[in-house]
Structures are given as structure tokens and as C-alpha cells.
Amino acid sequence: MPPSPNAHGRTRIRREEVGATRRERKQRTREALIDAALRLLEQESFSSLSLREVAREAGIVPTGFYRHFENMQELGLALVDRSFRSLREMLRDARATADGDQRMIRRSIAVLVADVHEHRTHFRFIARERSGGVASVRQAIRSQIRLLGSELATDLARLPVLASWSTDDLQMLAALLVGVGVSAADALVDVAPGDEETEQEIASAAERQLRLITLGVPAWRSDQGGA
Amino acid sequence: MPPSPNAHGRTRIRREEVGATRRERKQRTREALIDAALRLLEQESFSSLSLREVAREAGIVPTGFYRHFENMQELGLALVDRSFRSLREMLRDARATADGDQRMIRRSIAVLVADVHEHRTHFRFIARERSGGVASVRQAIRSQIRLLGSELATDLARLPVLASWSTDDLQMLAALLVGVGVSAADALVDVAPGDEETEQEIASAAERQLRLITLGVPAWRSDQGGA
DNA sequence: GGTTTCAGTGTACATGTGTACTCCAAGATA
DNA sequence: TATCTTGGAGTACACATGTACACTGAAACC
């Protein structure tokens, strides 16, 4: 624990603070709580994060927390929501604007890398809690990722190469592709902030992995099982 | 928190317990601590696990913990070690005894599924902490998984189809295959204990994913970049 | 058989926790 | 203007936590 608990740039909210309507100020405190949590999550995991800690970092008194969230778990769900909001749209856009599977792959990876870059804290949270401690948070994250997969499967179904594929096989493929993305994001989150080279390597590896997979697609026959 | 903290079958260790040499008894208590931790980790994450909790569950007094581990983090590393010990050998064996890539895939997945089945607690721990809270534990797990990848890459290099591949591409392929395995294990850990059907589905999906990847292999050309 | 070692005990303490309660000042509403 | 509503403050309490310290009795050793 750092010696000075309120040391670095937390968002102090005070009654005296200038601010417009009451709703706006409440909203702002809510944001401050979310941001405070994300900031603290760079150092520790969600399940070991305490209500008091978050409140302190946000600059309000512990009991004030309850005006915004019933408990920490609810804060967790808000964090999941916040973290996934933009990514899903951006990915869908990326697939819509660029068709042709190779271009789609490059675009999607680029979007992912850029988003991880810009919202590192969100992705660190997601990566850490995807299999992590608090059950409801974990489930929320997984359901978001599953959604990502379904959306991808729907788009894939429109590609000529995949026209003859069964829904089951499409889901399998989509899950595989999403898995590669998740692994890449996982790896990116742990790259030192300045290290663009490693970042580039991870992106390139993910791209090549996706490309390898697409190479298998034309040869796929659902029923071929044995050696 | 459950009403009776010492309720279910924890391993009580007492001075009066019959036991042979002093070393053996110390070893047994150490095991009891590890087992206690694994038991508790079914309900909560490692970073929110307390030293007192583990000691209590193992049937010793809090301060007794220090006779075995310097702190919780060291316990965590012991858990990582314990969890990976058997799997790596089993996987290497599986690849050694069955050559021919399709058979290798089937065998490896079978080994993984069986091991997850038998040591569910280990894999739950690994899955949860792989991206989880305590840095040193996370790093230990990742290095084990990376090792898994390197070992696989070495074995892959011996396959005729991959003879011409660069080391870099082999690493990329190995990472992809290991990634599929990790995802599968992730999913398996959350299957309800009795539900063999879902288990079978996950295994089958992973197998198909691996098969699809191998289909891409003959078509791979390292330098082909564009659409 | 006497001495040493040491795994596990028991006590103690300062600190952090979640949450119940009352209070208040400023925004909302009439 | 007077009244109501409500974010947030302040106080309080009953816990749980990590670890320091002195202890004990049996195994290990001479």
C-alpha cells in the first residue's frame, strides 16, 4: 500500500464543487467511482478491491458509495458494460466496411490493437476478470465475448467461401477466431506502455494465426474425422 | 461467509496425530495447506484468499502458516507448480507415443480433457489466476504455458509437413494450438461436474478447431501478406 | 539420558473492512 | 418564498486481517 493514500490524481468531488444540475453531479460522481476503480485495478484484482478503497480514490466517503451502487459487484457489472460498449460496434463496423476475408482480418486486428492501446485500463480489467474471482462479473464478461462470437458468425455466414458451412461449424470457426483475438488482447495488456515493437509483434502473430486459419477453410469438410 | 467456518471436511492436523518422522509430518501439513487452498479456491479467487482462512481450513493456527511459506504469494507459486507438474509430462508422452498429426491432436485433447476431469481444482486455479490478481503467480503460470508452447514447437519441428517452416512460424503455430487448448480448459472448468455431454461438446469443438488449423498448414506460405 | 531443535499453540495489537445510523446543505419543486 | 428531496458527510460498531512474541512438548541428536 502506498504511503499517501490520496496521492495521485484522483477526481475529488466535493459538495462545494461548481456543477450544474443535481443529476449531472450525481452522474459525475458515478463516473468518478468507475474511473477510480479502473485506476485501482491497475494494481490489484477486482475481488480484492474494497468499497472503501474505491470511495477514497473517488474522493467520497465510504457510505456515499451506496448512493450509486448497491455493492461492489454492481460496480463490476458497470465496468464490464463500459469496457465492451465501444469495441463491439467498432468491430462490427470494421467487418461491414471491409469485405473480402483477408482485409476483414487486418481491419479487425487493427481495431482491436488500437482499442487496447487507447483503453488499456478497460482491457486489463476484462483480461483479469474474464476468468477471475467474482462470479457475476465473470459471467457478464463471458456473455459479452460470446456475443462477439455470435455477431462474427452471422457476418461470416454471408461470405461465399462459407456459404455451405453448417451453423455449428460456423460457430466453431467464429469461436476460434475470437479466441485468437482474446489471446492477443491478453498479451497486449501486459506489454510495457511504450513498447510499440512488442505490440507490433503480437499484432503480427495474431494476424498470421488468423491467416493460417483462413487457409484451412476451403479444405474443410465437416465430417472428416479419422486420421 | 458460511455460518460455520470449520464445517466441511477439512484436514485437521494435530500435534497428537500419529505420524512418523518429523519431516514427514511437516510435509503432510504443507500438503494440507495446499489442499485447503485449492478447496477454498473453488469459491473465491486467490487474491482474496487470506492466510488465516487457509490456515483455518487446514486445521492449524494462523501463525503456523509461516513454518511452511513466507507469505501467501509463495503458497501461490507452490500451487502453480503442483498444478502443472503432471500435465506437461502427460502431453509430451501423448505426442511421443502417437505420431501422425491427426492422431497427435486426438491424443493431446484426450489427455487434456482427462486431466481437467481428474484435477479440476488445479485447472480452476490456473484458469482463474492466469490473468488474475497476484503478479508473481500470474507470471509463473504464463511461463509454464509458454513452456508448453516451446515443447510443442520442438516436437512439431520433427513433422515432415513442417520441415520447411521457420522457427518463428513454428512458434506462431504452437502458440495457436496451445491457445485452443487453454480456451478449452477454460471452458471445461466451468462445466457442471456431472455434465459429460457438455464436456464432450467442448472437447469435440476443440478437436475440430485444431483439425481446421492443420488443414491450413500445407497451404501456408510465410511471406504471403496481402489480400 | 540430557540437550537441542522446531512444528504448532495462544495471546495480543494495530489496521482495514462493510454497513447502519443520523445529519446537513443545496438543488428541485410548488 | 417555503417545503421537499437527496447526494454526500460524520460517527459508530462488530467484525477479519497479517504478524510479532513467548510458549510447549515431542522428535532428533549427542
XYZ file of C-alpha atoms (C1' of nucleotides) in Angstrom:
514
model
C 0.000 0.000 0.000
C 1.352 3.433 -0.901
C 2.213 5.706 1.999
C -0.055 8.527 0.894
C -3.432 7.027 0.028
C -4.726 10.057 -1.788
C -1.547 10.891 -3.596
C -2.055 10.662 -7.318
C -4.599 12.360 -9.494
C -7.916 11.178 -8.190
C -11.031 13.057 -9.070
C -12.077 14.889 -5.970
C -15.732 15.576 -5.799
C -16.992 17.989 -3.201
C -20.235 19.464 -2.291
C -18.735 22.899 -2.884
C -17.686 21.949 -6.396
C -19.213 24.023 -9.096
C -21.579 21.896 -11.084
C -24.856 22.259 -12.791
C -27.951 20.248 -12.097
C -28.147 17.639 -9.357
C -28.478 14.774 -11.845
C -25.365 15.858 -13.675
C -23.368 15.958 -10.479
C -24.566 12.542 -9.426
C -23.609 11.219 -12.822
C -20.203 12.801 -12.458
C -19.614 11.136 -9.096
C -20.682 7.843 -10.588
C -18.110 8.296 -13.327
C -15.542 9.223 -10.710
C -16.226 5.931 -8.934
C -15.850 3.954 -12.145
C -12.659 5.749 -13.076
C -11.298 5.343 -9.565
C -11.972 1.607 -9.767
C -10.244 1.319 -13.133
C -7.282 3.217 -11.776
C -7.018 0.934 -8.761
C -7.442 -2.136 -10.935
C -4.081 -1.455 -12.485
C -2.568 -2.561 -9.202
C -4.888 -5.210 -7.807
C -7.691 -7.510 -8.826
C -11.342 -6.678 -8.582
C -12.150 -9.242 -5.937
C -9.569 -7.762 -3.615
C -10.761 -4.242 -4.267
C -12.671 -2.798 -1.366
C -15.608 -0.454 -1.356
C -13.770 1.893 0.935
C -10.754 1.958 -1.322
C -12.812 2.915 -4.346
C -14.712 5.567 -2.432
C -11.464 7.001 -1.072
C -9.901 7.106 -4.527
C -13.003 8.772 -5.927
C -12.921 11.341 -3.167
C -16.138 10.488 -1.406
C -16.915 8.996 1.968
C -17.489 5.184 2.096
C -21.179 5.388 2.730
C -21.573 7.678 -0.228
C -20.834 4.718 -2.448
C -24.279 3.305 -1.765
C -25.950 6.249 -3.453
C -24.601 4.862 -6.735
C -24.201 1.118 -6.422
C -25.817 -1.411 -4.145
C -22.483 -3.181 -3.693
C -19.131 -3.795 -5.346
C -20.481 -6.489 -7.607
C -22.814 -3.969 -9.210
C -19.878 -1.647 -9.810
C -18.203 -4.601 -11.509
C -21.074 -5.031 -13.915
C -20.954 -1.336 -14.736
C -17.272 -1.737 -15.542
C -17.964 -4.632 -17.895
C -20.602 -2.612 -19.655
C -18.368 0.389 -20.012
C -15.457 -1.690 -21.281
C -17.300 -3.509 -24.024
C -19.540 -0.748 -25.231
C -17.396 0.697 -27.966
C -15.452 -2.387 -29.022
C -18.408 -4.360 -30.277
C -19.624 -1.587 -32.560
C -16.164 -0.859 -33.851
C -15.598 -4.479 -34.727
C -18.939 -4.761 -36.452
C -18.173 -1.631 -38.458
C -14.746 -2.945 -39.352
C -16.287 -6.076 -40.816
C -19.035 -4.225 -42.604
C -16.898 -1.640 -44.356
C -14.189 -4.065 -45.499
C -15.315 -7.255 -47.145
C -13.049 -9.894 -48.550
C -11.815 -12.085 -45.758
C -8.154 -11.044 -45.699
C -8.976 -7.361 -45.491
C -11.546 -8.101 -42.810
C -8.924 -9.822 -40.713
C -6.431 -6.987 -40.978
C -9.082 -4.417 -40.140
C -10.400 -6.329 -37.155
C -6.991 -6.838 -35.653
C -6.129 -3.202 -36.247
C -9.292 -2.119 -34.473
C -8.563 -4.407 -31.560
C -4.968 -3.263 -31.205
C -5.970 0.365 -31.397
C -8.713 -0.054 -28.835
C -6.447 -1.893 -26.415
C -3.955 0.890 -26.906
C -6.466 3.590 -26.179
C -8.399 1.897 -23.396
C -5.742 -0.182 -21.783
C -7.372 0.002 -18.367
C -10.622 -1.419 -19.699
C -8.892 -4.332 -21.323
C -6.726 -5.021 -18.328
C -9.872 -5.260 -16.275
C -11.536 -7.552 -18.814
C -8.489 -9.779 -19.174
C -8.012 -10.122 -15.444
C -11.623 -10.727 -14.557
C -12.667 -12.874 -17.506
C -11.722 -15.953 -15.561
C -11.331 -14.200 -12.272
C -12.908 -14.151 -8.882
C -16.356 -12.570 -8.796
C -18.828 -14.922 -10.445
C -21.351 -12.417 -11.757
C -18.659 -10.224 -13.278
C -17.013 -13.214 -14.874
C -20.301 -14.335 -16.366
C -21.069 -10.880 -17.702
C -17.712 -10.756 -19.471
C -18.115 -14.202 -20.939
C -21.544 -13.426 -22.232
C -20.154 -10.313 -23.932
C -17.434 -12.360 -25.567
C -19.934 -14.995 -26.627
C -21.951 -12.186 -28.180
C -18.878 -11.057 -30.060
C -18.644 -14.604 -31.419
C -22.262 -14.795 -32.480
C -22.078 -11.484 -34.275
C -18.983 -12.631 -36.066
C -20.647 -15.922 -37.029
C -23.566 -14.031 -38.557
C -21.243 -11.933 -40.668
C -19.163 -14.923 -41.655
C -22.264 -16.730 -42.923
C -22.519 -14.119 -45.663
C -19.101 -14.896 -47.110
C -19.185 -17.038 -50.274
C -16.461 -19.423 -49.052
C -18.547 -20.240 -46.023
C -21.924 -20.469 -47.731
C -22.071 -24.239 -47.436
C -20.961 -24.408 -43.801
C -23.316 -25.664 -41.083
C -24.204 -23.220 -38.295
C -22.383 -25.439 -35.886
C -19.166 -25.278 -37.881
C -19.568 -21.531 -38.277
C -19.853 -21.128 -34.532
C -16.762 -23.263 -34.126
C -14.857 -21.094 -36.565
C -16.079 -17.861 -35.015
C -15.110 -19.086 -31.550
C -11.656 -19.939 -32.841
C -11.190 -16.505 -34.385
C -12.492 -14.707 -31.315
C -10.196 -16.859 -29.216
C -7.216 -15.624 -31.169
C -8.369 -12.056 -30.575
C -8.818 -12.633 -26.872
C -5.358 -14.154 -26.572
C -3.882 -11.227 -28.448
C -5.644 -8.724 -26.202
C -4.436 -10.689 -23.181
C -0.878 -10.415 -24.389
C -1.175 -6.753 -25.372
C -2.381 -5.744 -21.942
C 0.901 -6.840 -20.401
C 3.141 -5.042 -22.855
C 5.035 -2.142 -21.337
C 3.254 1.092 -22.314
C 5.955 2.462 -24.572
C 6.951 -0.775 -26.240
C 5.451 -0.407 -29.701
C 7.719 -3.060 -31.119
C 6.377 -5.876 -28.956
C 2.910 -4.581 -29.613
C 3.546 -4.854 -33.316
C 4.889 -8.375 -32.906
C 1.791 -9.516 -31.082
C -0.446 -7.949 -33.689
C 1.515 -9.591 -36.464
C 1.443 -13.008 -34.788
C -2.316 -12.747 -34.348
C -2.734 -11.753 -37.968
C -0.679 -14.669 -39.155
C -2.637 -17.020 -36.939
C -5.882 -15.773 -38.405
C -4.479 -16.069 -41.912
C -3.398 -19.648 -41.284
C -6.886 -20.457 -40.143
C -8.474 -18.975 -43.244
C -6.149 -21.115 -45.332
C -7.723 -24.195 -43.801
C -11.243 -23.059 -44.581
C -11.508 -24.114 -48.267
C -10.253 -27.589 -47.385
C -12.711 -28.091 -44.544
C -15.091 -30.998 -44.638
C -17.307 -31.180 -41.586
C -17.469 -34.973 -41.383
C -13.867 -35.966 -41.896
C -12.923 -37.334 -38.518
C -10.245 -40.045 -38.546
C -6.576 -39.895 -39.421
C -19.276 -16.230 4.524
C -20.732 -19.533 5.756
C -22.112 -19.580 9.279
C -19.881 -22.411 10.489
C -16.358 -21.721 9.299
C -14.996 -25.166 10.069
C -17.959 -27.118 8.825
C -16.957 -29.273 5.870
C -14.287 -31.922 5.611
C -11.102 -30.029 6.206
C -7.967 -31.937 7.053
C -7.343 -31.438 10.720
C -3.740 -31.766 11.698
C -2.833 -32.014 15.332
C 0.264 -32.493 17.336
C -1.293 -35.640 18.823
C -1.802 -37.121 15.363
C 0.024 -40.369 14.845
C 2.714 -39.842 12.272
C 6.213 -40.990 11.636
C 9.223 -38.715 11.395
C 9.062 -35.019 11.960
C 9.881 -34.252 8.330
C 7.011 -36.397 7.145
C 4.582 -34.638 9.413
C 5.768 -31.246 8.298
C 5.369 -32.344 4.698
C 1.872 -33.556 5.470
C 0.872 -30.215 6.969
C 2.280 -28.464 3.936
C 0.126 -30.637 1.726
C -2.826 -29.899 3.956
C -2.269 -26.172 3.393
C -2.085 -26.635 -0.362
C -5.179 -28.806 -0.411
C -7.009 -26.378 1.831
C -6.160 -23.541 -0.532
C -7.356 -25.487 -3.561
C -10.572 -26.303 -1.748
C -11.164 -22.649 -0.882
C -10.289 -21.559 -4.388
C -13.428 -23.239 -5.648
C -15.328 -20.405 -4.040
C -13.090 -17.377 -4.272
C -10.058 -16.062 -6.087
C -6.529 -16.354 -4.855
C -6.023 -12.672 -4.271
C -8.993 -12.530 -1.936
C -7.893 -15.626 -0.090
C -6.476 -14.854 3.328
C -3.671 -16.531 5.188
C -5.957 -17.066 8.166
C -8.601 -18.671 6.013
C -6.164 -21.182 4.577
C -4.685 -21.962 7.973
C -8.137 -22.433 9.447
C -9.208 -24.722 6.622
C -6.012 -26.737 7.012
C -6.613 -27.046 10.727
C -3.660 -25.093 12.031
C -3.349 -21.796 13.814
C -2.618 -18.702 11.645
C 0.954 -18.244 12.760
C 1.669 -21.870 11.974
C 1.402 -20.967 8.315
C 4.789 -19.257 8.446
C 6.520 -22.546 9.201
C 5.754 -23.541 5.617
C 5.501 -20.437 3.482
C 6.864 -16.968 3.884
C 3.603 -15.463 2.683
C 0.554 -16.177 0.552
C 2.355 -15.412 -2.675
C 4.764 -18.263 -2.015
C 1.835 -20.580 -1.457
C 0.551 -19.436 -4.837
C 3.761 -20.440 -6.563
C 3.583 -23.847 -4.906
C 0.061 -24.210 -6.288
C 1.232 -23.374 -9.805
C 3.988 -25.914 -9.543
C 1.688 -28.594 -8.265
C -0.916 -27.900 -10.923
C 1.386 -28.104 -13.929
C 3.638 -30.894 -12.816
C 1.793 -33.840 -14.319
C 0.186 -32.179 -17.331
C 3.387 -31.292 -19.112
C 4.781 -34.805 -18.985
C 1.495 -36.344 -19.999
C 1.239 -34.091 -23.019
C 4.791 -34.780 -24.072
C 4.148 -38.514 -23.762
C 0.954 -38.206 -25.751
C 2.834 -36.582 -28.617
C 5.722 -39.015 -28.437
C 3.707 -42.231 -28.489
C 1.332 -41.191 -31.246
C 2.809 -39.645 -34.330
C 0.881 -38.617 -37.362
C -0.626 -35.200 -36.774
C -4.295 -36.179 -36.604
C -3.670 -38.865 -34.016
C -1.479 -36.480 -32.065
C -4.302 -33.982 -31.885
C -6.828 -36.507 -30.661
C -4.446 -37.829 -28.046
C -3.482 -34.409 -26.760
C -7.038 -33.260 -26.382
C -7.976 -36.527 -24.702
C -5.139 -36.086 -22.229
C -6.174 -32.535 -21.504
C -9.837 -33.392 -21.008
C -8.972 -36.315 -18.771
C -6.610 -34.243 -16.670
C -9.093 -31.418 -16.262
C -11.622 -34.012 -15.245
C -9.363 -35.544 -12.657
C -7.753 -32.402 -11.294
C -10.498 -29.893 -11.734
C -9.391 -27.836 -8.759
C -5.926 -27.383 -10.223
C -7.271 -26.200 -13.529
C -9.796 -23.922 -11.960
C -6.971 -22.287 -10.086
C -4.852 -21.993 -13.229
C -7.704 -20.636 -15.315
C -8.675 -18.052 -12.717
C -5.202 -16.848 -11.907
C -3.667 -16.976 -15.375
C -4.736 -13.393 -15.923
C -5.654 -12.735 -12.338
C -4.572 -10.579 -9.477
C -1.267 -11.606 -7.940
C 1.527 -10.673 -10.323
C 4.093 -13.311 -9.425
C 1.538 -16.102 -9.613
C 0.290 -14.844 -12.951
C 3.801 -14.717 -14.324
C 4.583 -18.221 -13.097
C 1.506 -19.589 -14.854
C 2.291 -17.789 -18.070
C 5.833 -19.032 -18.113
C 4.533 -22.581 -17.664
C 2.173 -22.140 -20.580
C 4.917 -20.642 -22.685
C 6.999 -23.684 -21.853
C 4.146 -25.868 -23.038
C 4.286 -23.966 -26.316
C 8.030 -24.296 -26.759
C 7.928 -28.015 -26.108
C 5.169 -28.377 -28.648
C 7.117 -26.339 -31.186
C 10.120 -28.625 -30.779
C 8.007 -31.688 -31.430
C 6.248 -30.040 -34.347
C 9.581 -29.289 -35.989
C 10.084 -33.004 -36.466
C 6.936 -33.463 -38.540
C 7.584 -33.767 -42.300
C 4.845 -31.272 -43.218
C 6.528 -28.639 -41.103
C 10.101 -29.378 -42.077
C 10.391 -26.247 -44.169
C 8.816 -23.885 -41.649
C 10.800 -21.117 -39.990
C 11.173 -21.239 -36.195
C 9.152 -18.095 -35.979
C 6.248 -19.609 -37.849
C 6.508 -22.772 -35.779
C 6.247 -20.733 -32.609
C 3.259 -18.961 -34.032
C 1.577 -22.258 -34.845
C 2.419 -23.765 -31.460
C 1.026 -20.708 -29.698
C -2.166 -21.009 -31.710
C -2.578 -24.670 -30.830
C -1.808 -24.115 -27.153
C -4.269 -21.247 -27.193
C -7.004 -23.567 -28.353
C -6.120 -25.940 -25.536
C -6.170 -23.159 -22.968
C -9.560 -21.963 -24.165
C -10.891 -25.497 -23.985
C -9.589 -25.967 -20.455
C -11.098 -22.606 -19.535
C -14.470 -23.766 -20.774
C -14.222 -27.226 -19.223
C -13.547 -25.826 -15.793
C -16.950 -24.188 -15.736
C -18.938 -27.219 -16.809
C -21.174 -28.639 -14.095
C -19.413 -31.683 -12.602
C -21.885 -34.280 -13.862
C -22.432 -32.838 -17.317
C -20.463 -35.195 -19.555
C -22.383 -34.122 -22.595
C -21.220 -30.512 -22.492
C -17.754 -31.753 -21.708
C -17.865 -33.883 -24.839
C -19.075 -30.922 -26.885
C -16.218 -28.746 -25.769
C -13.706 -31.476 -26.496
C -15.183 -32.000 -29.927
C -15.178 -28.296 -30.749
C -11.553 -28.017 -29.729
C -10.667 -31.036 -31.833
C -12.398 -29.575 -34.850
C -10.637 -26.278 -34.326
C -7.294 -27.993 -34.218
C -8.191 -30.024 -37.310
C -9.165 -26.888 -39.209
C -5.821 -25.372 -38.332
C -3.904 -28.386 -39.578
C -5.797 -28.111 -42.856
C -4.304 -24.692 -43.357
C -0.765 -25.895 -42.764
C 0.060 -27.340 -46.209
C -1.149 -24.144 -47.870
C 0.916 -21.857 -45.628
C 3.449 -19.565 -47.193
C 5.220 -17.415 -44.667
C 5.544 -14.323 -46.807
C 2.098 -14.074 -48.351
C 0.789 -10.927 -46.799
C -1.800 -9.089 -48.845
C -5.359 -9.988 -49.790
C 19.556 -39.596 29.369
C 20.253 -34.960 28.752
C 20.136 -31.253 25.353
C 18.706 -29.078 21.265
C 15.516 -28.213 17.573
C 11.234 -26.830 15.831
C 6.121 -27.580 14.234
C 2.349 -25.952 16.042
C -0.125 -23.096 20.051
C -2.071 -18.945 22.325
C -2.232 -14.145 23.077
C -2.078 -9.591 21.522
C -2.390 -5.459 18.641
C -2.861 -2.063 15.105
C -5.262 -1.596 10.952
C -8.815 -2.323 7.328
C -13.352 -3.782 6.358
C -18.883 -3.402 5.253
C -22.661 -1.120 6.662
C -26.312 1.068 9.905
C -27.459 5.431 11.603
C -28.140 10.473 11.921
C -27.272 14.865 9.940
C -27.000 18.754 6.622
C -26.849 21.975 2.791
C -28.099 22.801 -1.632
C -30.996 21.602 -5.781
C -35.765 20.649 -7.102
C -40.448 21.716 -6.805
C -44.568 24.273 -5.665
C -40.990 32.107 -0.835
C -41.353 27.815 1.773
C -41.115 22.886 1.546
C -39.349 18.508 -0.020
C -35.636 15.573 -1.791
C -31.267 13.739 -1.876
C -26.065 13.445 -2.555
C -22.702 13.228 0.457
C -20.558 13.836 5.454
C -19.699 12.095 10.003
C -19.847 8.680 13.616
C -20.039 4.172 15.237
C -19.612 -0.881 15.600
C -18.614 -5.559 15.171
C -16.024 -7.912 12.689
C -11.467 -10.051 9.904
C -6.884 -9.484 8.759
C -1.323 -10.003 8.969
C 2.139 -10.648 12.004
C 5.076 -10.127 16.449
C 6.065 -12.575 20.532
C 6.632 -16.057 24.087
C 5.257 -20.805 24.856
C 5.408 -26.105 24.780
C 6.101 -30.916 24.110
C 7.859 -34.311 21.391
C 11.164 -35.789 17.866
C 16.190 -35.618 16.784
C 20.641 -35.806 18.191
C 24.811 -36.282 21.154
